PDB file of C-alpha atoms in Angstrom:
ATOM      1  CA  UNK W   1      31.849 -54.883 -64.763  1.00  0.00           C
ATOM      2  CA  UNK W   2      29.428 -54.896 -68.157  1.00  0.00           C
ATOM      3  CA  UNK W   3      27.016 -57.899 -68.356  1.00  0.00           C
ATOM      4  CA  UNK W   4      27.943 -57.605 -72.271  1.00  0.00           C
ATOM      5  CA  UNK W   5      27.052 -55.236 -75.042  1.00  0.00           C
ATOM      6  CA  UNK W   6      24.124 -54.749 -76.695  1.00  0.00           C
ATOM      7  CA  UNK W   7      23.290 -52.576 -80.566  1.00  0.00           C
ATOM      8  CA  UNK W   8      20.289 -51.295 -81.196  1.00  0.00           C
ATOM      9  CA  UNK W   9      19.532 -50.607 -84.542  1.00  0.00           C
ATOM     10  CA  UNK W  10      16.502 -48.250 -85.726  1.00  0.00           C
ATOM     11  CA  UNK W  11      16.397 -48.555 -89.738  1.00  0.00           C
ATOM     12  CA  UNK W  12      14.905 -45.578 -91.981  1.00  0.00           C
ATOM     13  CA  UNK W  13      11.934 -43.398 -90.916  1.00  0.00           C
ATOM     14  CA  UNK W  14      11.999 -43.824 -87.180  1.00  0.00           C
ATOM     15  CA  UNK W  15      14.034 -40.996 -86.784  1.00  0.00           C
ATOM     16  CA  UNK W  16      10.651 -39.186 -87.187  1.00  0.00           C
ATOM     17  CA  UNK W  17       8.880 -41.059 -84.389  1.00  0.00           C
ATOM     18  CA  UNK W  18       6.362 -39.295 -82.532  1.00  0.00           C
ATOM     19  CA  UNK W  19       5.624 -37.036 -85.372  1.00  0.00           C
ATOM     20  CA  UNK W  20       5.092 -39.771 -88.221  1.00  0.00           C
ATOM     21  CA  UNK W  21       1.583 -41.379 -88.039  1.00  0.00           C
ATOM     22  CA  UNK W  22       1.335 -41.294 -84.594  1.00  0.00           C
ATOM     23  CA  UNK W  23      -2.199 -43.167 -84.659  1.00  0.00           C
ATOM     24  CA  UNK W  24       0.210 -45.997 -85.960  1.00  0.00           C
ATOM     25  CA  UNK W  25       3.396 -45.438 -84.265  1.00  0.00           C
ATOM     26  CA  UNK W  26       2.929 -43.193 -81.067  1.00  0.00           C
ATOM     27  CA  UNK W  27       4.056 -39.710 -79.521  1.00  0.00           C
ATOM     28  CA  UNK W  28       6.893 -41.331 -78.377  1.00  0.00           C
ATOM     29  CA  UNK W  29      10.023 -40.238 -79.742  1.00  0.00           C
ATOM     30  CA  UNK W  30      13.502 -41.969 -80.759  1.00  0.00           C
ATOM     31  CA  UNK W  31      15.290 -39.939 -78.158  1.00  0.00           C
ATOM     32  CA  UNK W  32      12.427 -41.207 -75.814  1.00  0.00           C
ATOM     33  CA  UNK W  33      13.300 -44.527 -77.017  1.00  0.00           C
ATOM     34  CA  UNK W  34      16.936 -44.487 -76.483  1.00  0.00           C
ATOM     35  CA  UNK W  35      16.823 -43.192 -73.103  1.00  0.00           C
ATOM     36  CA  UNK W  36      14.463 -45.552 -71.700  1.00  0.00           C
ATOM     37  CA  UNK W  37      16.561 -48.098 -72.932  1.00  0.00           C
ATOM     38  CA  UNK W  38      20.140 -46.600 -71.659  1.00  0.00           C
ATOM     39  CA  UNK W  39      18.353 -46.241 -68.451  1.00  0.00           C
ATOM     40  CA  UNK W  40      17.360 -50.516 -68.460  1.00  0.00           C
ATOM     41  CA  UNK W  41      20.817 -51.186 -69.773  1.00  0.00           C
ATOM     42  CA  UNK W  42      22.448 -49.080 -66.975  1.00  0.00           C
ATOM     43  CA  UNK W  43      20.408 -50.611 -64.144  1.00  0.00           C
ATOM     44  CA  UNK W  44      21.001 -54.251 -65.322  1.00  0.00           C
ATOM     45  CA  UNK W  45      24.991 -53.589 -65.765  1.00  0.00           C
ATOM     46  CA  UNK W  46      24.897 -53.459 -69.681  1.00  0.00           C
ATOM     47  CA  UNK W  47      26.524 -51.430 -72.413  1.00  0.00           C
ATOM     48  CA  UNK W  48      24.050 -50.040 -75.332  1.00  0.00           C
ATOM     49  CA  UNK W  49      24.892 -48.802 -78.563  1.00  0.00           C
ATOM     50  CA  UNK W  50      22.012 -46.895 -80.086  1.00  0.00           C
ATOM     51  CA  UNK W  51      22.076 -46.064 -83.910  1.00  0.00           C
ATOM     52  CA  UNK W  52      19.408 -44.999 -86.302  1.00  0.00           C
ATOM     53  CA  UNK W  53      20.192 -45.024 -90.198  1.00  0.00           C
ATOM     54  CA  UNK W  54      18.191 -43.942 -92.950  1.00  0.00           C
ATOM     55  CA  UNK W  55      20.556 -45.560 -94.954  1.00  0.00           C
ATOM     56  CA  UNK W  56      20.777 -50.088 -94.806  1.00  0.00           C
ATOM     57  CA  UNK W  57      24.791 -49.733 -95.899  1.00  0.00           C
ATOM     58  CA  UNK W  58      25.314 -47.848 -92.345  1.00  0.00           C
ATOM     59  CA  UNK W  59      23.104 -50.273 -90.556  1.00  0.00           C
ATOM     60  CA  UNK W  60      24.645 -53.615 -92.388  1.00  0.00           C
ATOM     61  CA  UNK W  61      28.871 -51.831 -91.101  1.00  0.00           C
ATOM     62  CA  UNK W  62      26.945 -51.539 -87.635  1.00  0.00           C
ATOM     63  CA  UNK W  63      26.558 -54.864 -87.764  1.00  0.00           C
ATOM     64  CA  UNK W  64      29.869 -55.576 -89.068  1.00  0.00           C
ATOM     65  CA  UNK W  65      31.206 -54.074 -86.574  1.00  0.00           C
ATOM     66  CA  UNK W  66      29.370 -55.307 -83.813  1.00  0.00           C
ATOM     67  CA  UNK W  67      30.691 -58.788 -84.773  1.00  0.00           C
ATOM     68  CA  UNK W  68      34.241 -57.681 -83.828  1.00  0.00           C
ATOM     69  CA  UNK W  69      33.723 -55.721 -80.918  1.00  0.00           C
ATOM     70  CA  UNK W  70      32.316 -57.941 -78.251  1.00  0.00           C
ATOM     71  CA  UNK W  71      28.905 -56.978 -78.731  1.00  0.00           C
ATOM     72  CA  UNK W  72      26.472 -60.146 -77.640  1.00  0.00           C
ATOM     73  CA  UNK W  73      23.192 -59.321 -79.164  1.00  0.00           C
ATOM     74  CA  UNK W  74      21.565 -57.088 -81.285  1.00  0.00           C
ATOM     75  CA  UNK W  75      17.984 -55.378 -80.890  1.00  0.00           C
ATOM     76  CA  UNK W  76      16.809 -54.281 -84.704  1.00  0.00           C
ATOM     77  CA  UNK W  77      13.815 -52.791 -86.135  1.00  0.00           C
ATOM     78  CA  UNK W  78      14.840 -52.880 -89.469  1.00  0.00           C
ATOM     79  CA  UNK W  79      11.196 -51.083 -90.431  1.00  0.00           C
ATOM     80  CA  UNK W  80      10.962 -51.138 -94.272  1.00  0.00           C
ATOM     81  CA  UNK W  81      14.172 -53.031 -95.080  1.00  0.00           C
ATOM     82  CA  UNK W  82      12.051 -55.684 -92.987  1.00  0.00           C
ATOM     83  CA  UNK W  83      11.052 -56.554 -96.513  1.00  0.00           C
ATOM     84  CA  UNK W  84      13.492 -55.841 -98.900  1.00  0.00           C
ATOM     85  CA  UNK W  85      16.693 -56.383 -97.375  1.00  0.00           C
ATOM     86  CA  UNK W  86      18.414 -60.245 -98.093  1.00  0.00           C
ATOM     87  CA  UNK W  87      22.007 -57.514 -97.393  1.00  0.00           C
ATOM     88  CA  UNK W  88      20.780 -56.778 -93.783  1.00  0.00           C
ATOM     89  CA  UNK W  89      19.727 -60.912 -93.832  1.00  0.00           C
ATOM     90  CA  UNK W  90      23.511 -61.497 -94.376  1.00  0.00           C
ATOM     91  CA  UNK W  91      25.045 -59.205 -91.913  1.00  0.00           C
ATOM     92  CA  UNK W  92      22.862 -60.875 -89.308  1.00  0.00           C
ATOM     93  CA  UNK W  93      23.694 -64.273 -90.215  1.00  0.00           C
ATOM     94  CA  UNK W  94      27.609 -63.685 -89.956  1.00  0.00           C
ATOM     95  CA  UNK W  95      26.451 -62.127 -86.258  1.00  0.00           C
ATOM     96  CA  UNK W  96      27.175 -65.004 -83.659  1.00  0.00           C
ATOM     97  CA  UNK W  97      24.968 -63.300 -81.275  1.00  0.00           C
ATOM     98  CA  UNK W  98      21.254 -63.001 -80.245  1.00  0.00           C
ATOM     99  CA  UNK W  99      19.090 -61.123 -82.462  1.00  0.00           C
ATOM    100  CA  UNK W 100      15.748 -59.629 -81.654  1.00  0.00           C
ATOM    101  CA  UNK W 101      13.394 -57.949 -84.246  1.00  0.00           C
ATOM    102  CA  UNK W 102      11.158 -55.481 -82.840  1.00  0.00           C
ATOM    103  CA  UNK W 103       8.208 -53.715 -85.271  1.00  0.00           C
ATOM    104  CA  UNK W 104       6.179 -50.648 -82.943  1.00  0.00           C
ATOM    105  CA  UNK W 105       3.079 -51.815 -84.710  1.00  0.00           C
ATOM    106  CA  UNK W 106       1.835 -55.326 -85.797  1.00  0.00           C
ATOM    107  CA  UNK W 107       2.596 -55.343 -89.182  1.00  0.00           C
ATOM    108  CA  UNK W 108       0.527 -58.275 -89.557  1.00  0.00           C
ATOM    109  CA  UNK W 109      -3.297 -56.461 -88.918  1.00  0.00           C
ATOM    110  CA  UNK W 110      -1.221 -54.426 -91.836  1.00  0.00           C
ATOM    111  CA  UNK W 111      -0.928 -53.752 -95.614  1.00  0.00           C
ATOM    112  CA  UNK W 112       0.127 -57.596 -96.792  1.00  0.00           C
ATOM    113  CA  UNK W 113       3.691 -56.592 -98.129  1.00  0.00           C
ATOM    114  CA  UNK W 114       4.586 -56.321 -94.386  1.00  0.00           C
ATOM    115  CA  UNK W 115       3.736 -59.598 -93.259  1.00  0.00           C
ATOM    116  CA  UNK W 116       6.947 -60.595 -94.921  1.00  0.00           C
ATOM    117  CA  UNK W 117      10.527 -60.519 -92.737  1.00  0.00           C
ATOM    118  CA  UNK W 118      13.555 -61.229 -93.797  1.00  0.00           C
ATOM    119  CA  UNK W 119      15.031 -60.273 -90.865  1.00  0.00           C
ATOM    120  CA  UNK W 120      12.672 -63.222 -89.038  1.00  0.00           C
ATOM    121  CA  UNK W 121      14.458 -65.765 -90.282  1.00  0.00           C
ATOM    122  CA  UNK W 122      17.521 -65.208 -88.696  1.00  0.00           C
ATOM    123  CA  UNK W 123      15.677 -63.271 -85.421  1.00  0.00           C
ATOM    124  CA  UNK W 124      15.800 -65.275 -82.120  1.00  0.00           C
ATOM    125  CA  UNK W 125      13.104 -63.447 -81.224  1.00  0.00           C
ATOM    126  CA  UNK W 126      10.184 -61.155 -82.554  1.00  0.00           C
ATOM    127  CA  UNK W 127       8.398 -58.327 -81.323  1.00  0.00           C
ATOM    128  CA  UNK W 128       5.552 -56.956 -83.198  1.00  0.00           C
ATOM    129  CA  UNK W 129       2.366 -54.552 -81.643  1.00  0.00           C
ATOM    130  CA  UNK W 130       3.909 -53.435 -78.267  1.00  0.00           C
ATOM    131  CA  UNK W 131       4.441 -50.104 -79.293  1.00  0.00           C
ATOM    132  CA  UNK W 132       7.601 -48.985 -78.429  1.00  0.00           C
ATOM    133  CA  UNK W 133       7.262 -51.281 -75.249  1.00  0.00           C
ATOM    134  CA  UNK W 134       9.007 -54.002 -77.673  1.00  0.00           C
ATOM    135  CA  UNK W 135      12.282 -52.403 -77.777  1.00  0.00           C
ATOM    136  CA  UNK W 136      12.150 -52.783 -73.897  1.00  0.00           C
ATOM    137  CA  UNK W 137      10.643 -56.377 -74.416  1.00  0.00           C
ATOM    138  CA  UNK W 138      13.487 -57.053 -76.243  1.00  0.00           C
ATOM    139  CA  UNK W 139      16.455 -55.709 -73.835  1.00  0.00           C
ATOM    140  CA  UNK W 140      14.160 -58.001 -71.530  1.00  0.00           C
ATOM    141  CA  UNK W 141      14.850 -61.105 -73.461  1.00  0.00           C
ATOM    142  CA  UNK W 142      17.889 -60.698 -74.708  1.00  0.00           C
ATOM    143  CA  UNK W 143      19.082 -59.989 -70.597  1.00  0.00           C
ATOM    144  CA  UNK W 144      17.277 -63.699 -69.860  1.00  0.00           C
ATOM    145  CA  UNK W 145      19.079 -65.512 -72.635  1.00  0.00           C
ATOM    146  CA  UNK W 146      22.212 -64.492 -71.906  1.00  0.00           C
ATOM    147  CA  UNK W 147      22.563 -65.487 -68.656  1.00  0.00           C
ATOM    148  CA  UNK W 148      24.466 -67.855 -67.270  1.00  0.00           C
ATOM    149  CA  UNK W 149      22.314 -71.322 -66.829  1.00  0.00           C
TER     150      UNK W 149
END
C-alpha cells in the first residue's frame, strides 16, 4: 500500500541540466534526478510523479490536477517563474498539501532579482544550495511531515 503521492515539478531550463552552467548547476542530469528520486519514493512505499515544463500553463494544470487526484505534497523548483509567477502562487495556494521549493543553487549568493520567491510564500519548506541533493532533501521532509504523529 502507497504512503501517498508525491509531484515533482521541474519548471523551464532544467531540462538541460548537466549541460547548462554546470559550474552553477552540476553534471547531474534531470533523468539523474528523477531516478534517484523514484528509487527514495519506491523504498519508502511512495508514488512520484515527475514532470518538467518549459511552459508555467503545463506546470500550474499539474498542479490542478494534483489537487484532485490524491496527491499529498508537491516538490517544485519553479527556477525562473520563482520570480515572476503570482499564476504558479495561485495554483499552490488552492493545493491543500505540503509544498517544498527546492533551487540547485543558492540563489541568494546570486544576481539580486533571484532573491525574490513567490513560490516561498506559500512553500512549507525551502531548499536552496544543496545541489541537486535538495530535491532528495525535500522527498526527506515531506516523508517526516506526513507521518502519522
Amino acid at each position: 500500500m502507497s504512503q501517498g503521492k508525491v509531484l515533482v515539478l521541474h519548471g523551464p531550463n532544467l531540462n538541460l541540466l548537466g549541460t547548462r552552467q554546470p559550474e552553477i548547476y552540476g553534471y547531474e542530469t534531470l533523468d539523474d534526478v528523477d531516478s534517484a528520486l523514484r528509487e527514495k519514493a519506491i523504498l519508502a512505499g511512495w508514488d512520484i510523479h515527475c514532470l518538467q515544463s518549459n511552459h508555467e500553463g503545463e506546470l500550474i494544470d499539474a498542479i490542478h490536477t494534483a489537487r484532485l487526484d490524491g496527491t499529498v505534497a508537491i516538490i517544485i523548483n519553479p527556477a525562473a517563474y520563482t520570480h515572476t509567477s503570482v499564476a504558479i502562487l495561485d495554483a499552490l495556494n488552492a493545493f491543500e498539501g505540503k509544498v517544498f521549493e527546492v533551487h540547485i543553487s543558492n540563489v541568494h549568493q546570486r544576481e539580486s532579482f533571484r532573491h525574490h520567491s513567490y513560490v516561498s510564500l506559500r512553500a512549507d519548506g525551502v531548499i536552496a544550495g544543496l545541489g541537486t541533493r535538495g530535491y532528495r532533501a525535500a522527498l526527506d521532509a515531506v516523508i517526516e511531515a506526513t507521518q502519522p504523529t
